[in-house]
Coordinates of N, CA and C in Angstrom, one line a residue:
X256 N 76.4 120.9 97.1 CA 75.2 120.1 97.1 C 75.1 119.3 95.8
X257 N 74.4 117.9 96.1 CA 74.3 117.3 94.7 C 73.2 117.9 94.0
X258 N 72.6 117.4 93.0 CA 71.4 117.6 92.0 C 70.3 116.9 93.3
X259 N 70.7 115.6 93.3 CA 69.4 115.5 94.7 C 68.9 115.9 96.0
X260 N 70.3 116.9 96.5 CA 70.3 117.1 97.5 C 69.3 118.6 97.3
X261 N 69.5 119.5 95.9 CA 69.1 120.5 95.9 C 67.3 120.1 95.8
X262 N 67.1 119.3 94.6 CA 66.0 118.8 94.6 C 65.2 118.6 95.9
X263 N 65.5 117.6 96.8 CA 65.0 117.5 97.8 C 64.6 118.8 98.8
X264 N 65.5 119.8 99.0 CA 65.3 121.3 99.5 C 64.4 121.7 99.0
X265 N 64.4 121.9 97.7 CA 63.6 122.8 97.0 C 61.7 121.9 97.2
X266 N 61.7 120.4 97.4 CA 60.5 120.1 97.1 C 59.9 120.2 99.1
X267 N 61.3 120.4 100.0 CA 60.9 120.7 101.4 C 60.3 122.1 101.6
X268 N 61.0 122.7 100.9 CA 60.9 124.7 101.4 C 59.5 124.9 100.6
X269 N 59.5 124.0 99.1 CA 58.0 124.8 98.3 C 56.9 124.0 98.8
X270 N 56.7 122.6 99.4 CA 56.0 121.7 99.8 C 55.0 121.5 98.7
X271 N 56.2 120.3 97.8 CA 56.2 119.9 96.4 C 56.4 118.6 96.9
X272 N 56.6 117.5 96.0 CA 57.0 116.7 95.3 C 58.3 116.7 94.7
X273 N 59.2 115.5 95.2 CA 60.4 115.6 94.5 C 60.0 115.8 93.0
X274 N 59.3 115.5 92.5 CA 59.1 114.7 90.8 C 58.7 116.3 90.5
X275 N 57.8 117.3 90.9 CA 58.0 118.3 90.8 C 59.0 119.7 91.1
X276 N 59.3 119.0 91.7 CA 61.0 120.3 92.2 C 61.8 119.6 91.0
X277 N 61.9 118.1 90.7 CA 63.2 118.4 89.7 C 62.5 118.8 88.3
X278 N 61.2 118.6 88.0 CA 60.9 119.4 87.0 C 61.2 120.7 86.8
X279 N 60.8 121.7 88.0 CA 61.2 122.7 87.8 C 62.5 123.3 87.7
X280 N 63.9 122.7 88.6 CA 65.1 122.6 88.5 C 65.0 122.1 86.7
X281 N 65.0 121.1 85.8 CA 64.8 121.3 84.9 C 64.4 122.1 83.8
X282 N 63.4 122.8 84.1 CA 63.0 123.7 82.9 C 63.8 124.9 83.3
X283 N 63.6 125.6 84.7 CA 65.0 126.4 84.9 C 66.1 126.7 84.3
X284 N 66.9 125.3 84.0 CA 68.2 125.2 83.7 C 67.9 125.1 81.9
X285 N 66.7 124.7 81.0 CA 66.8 124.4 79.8 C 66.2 126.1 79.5
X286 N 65.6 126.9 80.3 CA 65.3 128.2 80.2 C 66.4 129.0 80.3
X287 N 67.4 129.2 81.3 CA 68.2 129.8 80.9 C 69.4 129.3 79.9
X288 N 69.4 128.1 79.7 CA 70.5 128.0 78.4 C 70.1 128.6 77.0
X289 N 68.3 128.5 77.2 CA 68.1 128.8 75.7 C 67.9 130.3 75.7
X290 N 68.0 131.0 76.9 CA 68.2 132.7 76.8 C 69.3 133.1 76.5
X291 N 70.2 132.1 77.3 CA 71.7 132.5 77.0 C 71.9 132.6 75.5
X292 N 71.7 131.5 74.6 CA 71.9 131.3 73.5 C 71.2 132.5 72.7
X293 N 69.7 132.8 73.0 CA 69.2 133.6 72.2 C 69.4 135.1 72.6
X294 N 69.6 135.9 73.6 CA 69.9 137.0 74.0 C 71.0 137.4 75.1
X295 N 72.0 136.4 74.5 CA 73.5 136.2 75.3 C 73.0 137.1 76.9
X296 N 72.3 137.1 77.7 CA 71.8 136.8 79.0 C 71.3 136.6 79.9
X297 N 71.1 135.7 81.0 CA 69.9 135.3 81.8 C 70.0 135.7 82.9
X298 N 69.2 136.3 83.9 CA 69.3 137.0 85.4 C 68.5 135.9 86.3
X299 N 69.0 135.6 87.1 CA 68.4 134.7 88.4 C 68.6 135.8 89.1
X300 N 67.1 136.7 89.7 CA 67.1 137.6 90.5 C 67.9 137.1 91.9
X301 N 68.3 138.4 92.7 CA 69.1 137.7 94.0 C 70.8 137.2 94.0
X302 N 70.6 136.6 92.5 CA 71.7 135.2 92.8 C 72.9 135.9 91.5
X303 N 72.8 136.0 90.5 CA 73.5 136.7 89.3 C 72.7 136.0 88.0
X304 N 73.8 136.5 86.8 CA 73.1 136.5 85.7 C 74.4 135.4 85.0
X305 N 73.9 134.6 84.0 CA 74.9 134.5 83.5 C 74.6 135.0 81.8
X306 N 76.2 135.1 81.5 CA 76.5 136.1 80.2 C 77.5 135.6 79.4
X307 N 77.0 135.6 78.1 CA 77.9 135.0 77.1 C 78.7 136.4 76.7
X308 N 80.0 135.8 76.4 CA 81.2 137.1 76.4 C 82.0 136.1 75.1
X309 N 82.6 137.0 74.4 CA 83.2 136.8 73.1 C 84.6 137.5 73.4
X310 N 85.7 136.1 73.3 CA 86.9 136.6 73.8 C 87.6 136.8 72.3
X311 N 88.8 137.8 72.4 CA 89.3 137.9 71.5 C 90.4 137.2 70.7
X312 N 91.0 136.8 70.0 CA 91.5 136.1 69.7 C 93.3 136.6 70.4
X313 N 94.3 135.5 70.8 CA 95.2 136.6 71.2 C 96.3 134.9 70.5
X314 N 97.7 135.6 71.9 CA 99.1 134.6 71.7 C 98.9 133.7 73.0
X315 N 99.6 132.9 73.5 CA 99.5 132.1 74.5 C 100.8 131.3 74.0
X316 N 101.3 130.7 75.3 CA 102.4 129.7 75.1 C 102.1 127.9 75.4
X317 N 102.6 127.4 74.8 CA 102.9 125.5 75.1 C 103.9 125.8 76.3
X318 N 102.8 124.8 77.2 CA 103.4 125.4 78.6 C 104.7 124.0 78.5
X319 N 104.9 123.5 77.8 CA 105.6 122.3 77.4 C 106.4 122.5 77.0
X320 N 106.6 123.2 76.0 CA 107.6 123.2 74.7 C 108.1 124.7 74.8
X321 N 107.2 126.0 75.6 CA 107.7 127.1 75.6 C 107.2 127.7 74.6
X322 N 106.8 127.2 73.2 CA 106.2 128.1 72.1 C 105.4 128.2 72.1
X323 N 105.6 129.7 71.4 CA 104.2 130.7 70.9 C 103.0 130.2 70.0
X324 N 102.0 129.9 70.8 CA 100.9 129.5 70.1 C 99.9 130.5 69.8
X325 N 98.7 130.9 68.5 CA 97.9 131.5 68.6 C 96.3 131.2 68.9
X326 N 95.9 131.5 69.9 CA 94.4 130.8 70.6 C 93.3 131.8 69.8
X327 N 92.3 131.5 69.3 CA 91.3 131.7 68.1 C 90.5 132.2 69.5
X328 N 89.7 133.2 68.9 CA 88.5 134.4 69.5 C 87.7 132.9 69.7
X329 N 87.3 133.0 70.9 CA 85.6 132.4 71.1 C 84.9 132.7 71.7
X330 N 83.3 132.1 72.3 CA 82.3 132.5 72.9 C 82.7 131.9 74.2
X331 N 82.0 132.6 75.0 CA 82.1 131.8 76.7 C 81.2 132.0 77.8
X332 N 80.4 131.2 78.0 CA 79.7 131.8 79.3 C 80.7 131.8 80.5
X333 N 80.1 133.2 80.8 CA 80.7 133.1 82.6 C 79.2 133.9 83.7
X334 N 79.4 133.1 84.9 CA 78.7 133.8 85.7 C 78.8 135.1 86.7
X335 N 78.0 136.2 87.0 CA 77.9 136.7 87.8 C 77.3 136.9 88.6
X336 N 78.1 136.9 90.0 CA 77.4 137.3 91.3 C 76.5 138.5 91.4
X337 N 75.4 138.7 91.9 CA 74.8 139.7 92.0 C 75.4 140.4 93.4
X338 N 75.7 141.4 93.5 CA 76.0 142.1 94.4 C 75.6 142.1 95.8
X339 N 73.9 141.3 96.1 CA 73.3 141.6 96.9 C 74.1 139.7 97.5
X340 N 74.2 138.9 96.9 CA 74.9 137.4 97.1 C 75.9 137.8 97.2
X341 N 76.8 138.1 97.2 CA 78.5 138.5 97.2 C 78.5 138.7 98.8
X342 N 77.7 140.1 98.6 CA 77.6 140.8 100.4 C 77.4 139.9 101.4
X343 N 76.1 139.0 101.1 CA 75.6 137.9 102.2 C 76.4 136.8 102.3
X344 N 77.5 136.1 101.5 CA 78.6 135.4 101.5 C 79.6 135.6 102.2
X345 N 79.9 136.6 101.7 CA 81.1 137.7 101.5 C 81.0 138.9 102.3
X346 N 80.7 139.1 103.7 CA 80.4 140.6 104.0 C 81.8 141.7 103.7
X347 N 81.1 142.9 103.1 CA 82.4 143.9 102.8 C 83.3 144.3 104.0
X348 N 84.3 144.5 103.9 CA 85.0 145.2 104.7 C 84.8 146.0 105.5
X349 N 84.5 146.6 106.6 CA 84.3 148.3 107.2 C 85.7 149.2 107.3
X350 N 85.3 149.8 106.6 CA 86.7 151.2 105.9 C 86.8 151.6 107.6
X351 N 87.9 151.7 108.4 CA 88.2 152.3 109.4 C 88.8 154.1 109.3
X352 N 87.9 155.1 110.1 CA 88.3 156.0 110.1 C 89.4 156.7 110.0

């Protein structure tokens, strides 16, 4: 879905105003960046959280040249699925007896 297509949903299901669904899609998205930033993470109940993770610094290769390069520690957001979204996507397996 685009940014307007969500928009439009969101101002059908809440019985808004586009001008008000993308506000709130807005503050949403400038609320959880500024959680992420300040308490590395944000939970969208239902849906997952996302979490800032600090990789470590390691070796890697020049997929080019074949040499050993060293890639420096950084910060990274990644998201996660909440378990209850995974299932409804994704139903689990049934373990057979």
């Amino acid at each position: 879905m685009t940014q307007s297509q969500i928009v439009q949903t969101l101002a059908d299901k809440c019985q808004v105003t586009k001008k008000v669904a993308h506000a709130m899609l807005t503050s949403l998205t400038a609320t959880a960046i500024a959680e992420v930033k300040k308490n590395g993470v944000f939970v969208v109940p239902g849906l997952g959280r996302l979490v800032r993770v600090d990789r470590k610094a390691r070796m890697g290769r020049n997929p080019a040249t074949g040499q050993a390069i060293k890639i420096p520690a950084k910060k990274v957001v990644k998201f996660r699925v909440a378990k209850a979204a995974k299932d409804a996507i994704v139903p689990p397996k049934v373990k057979k007896a």
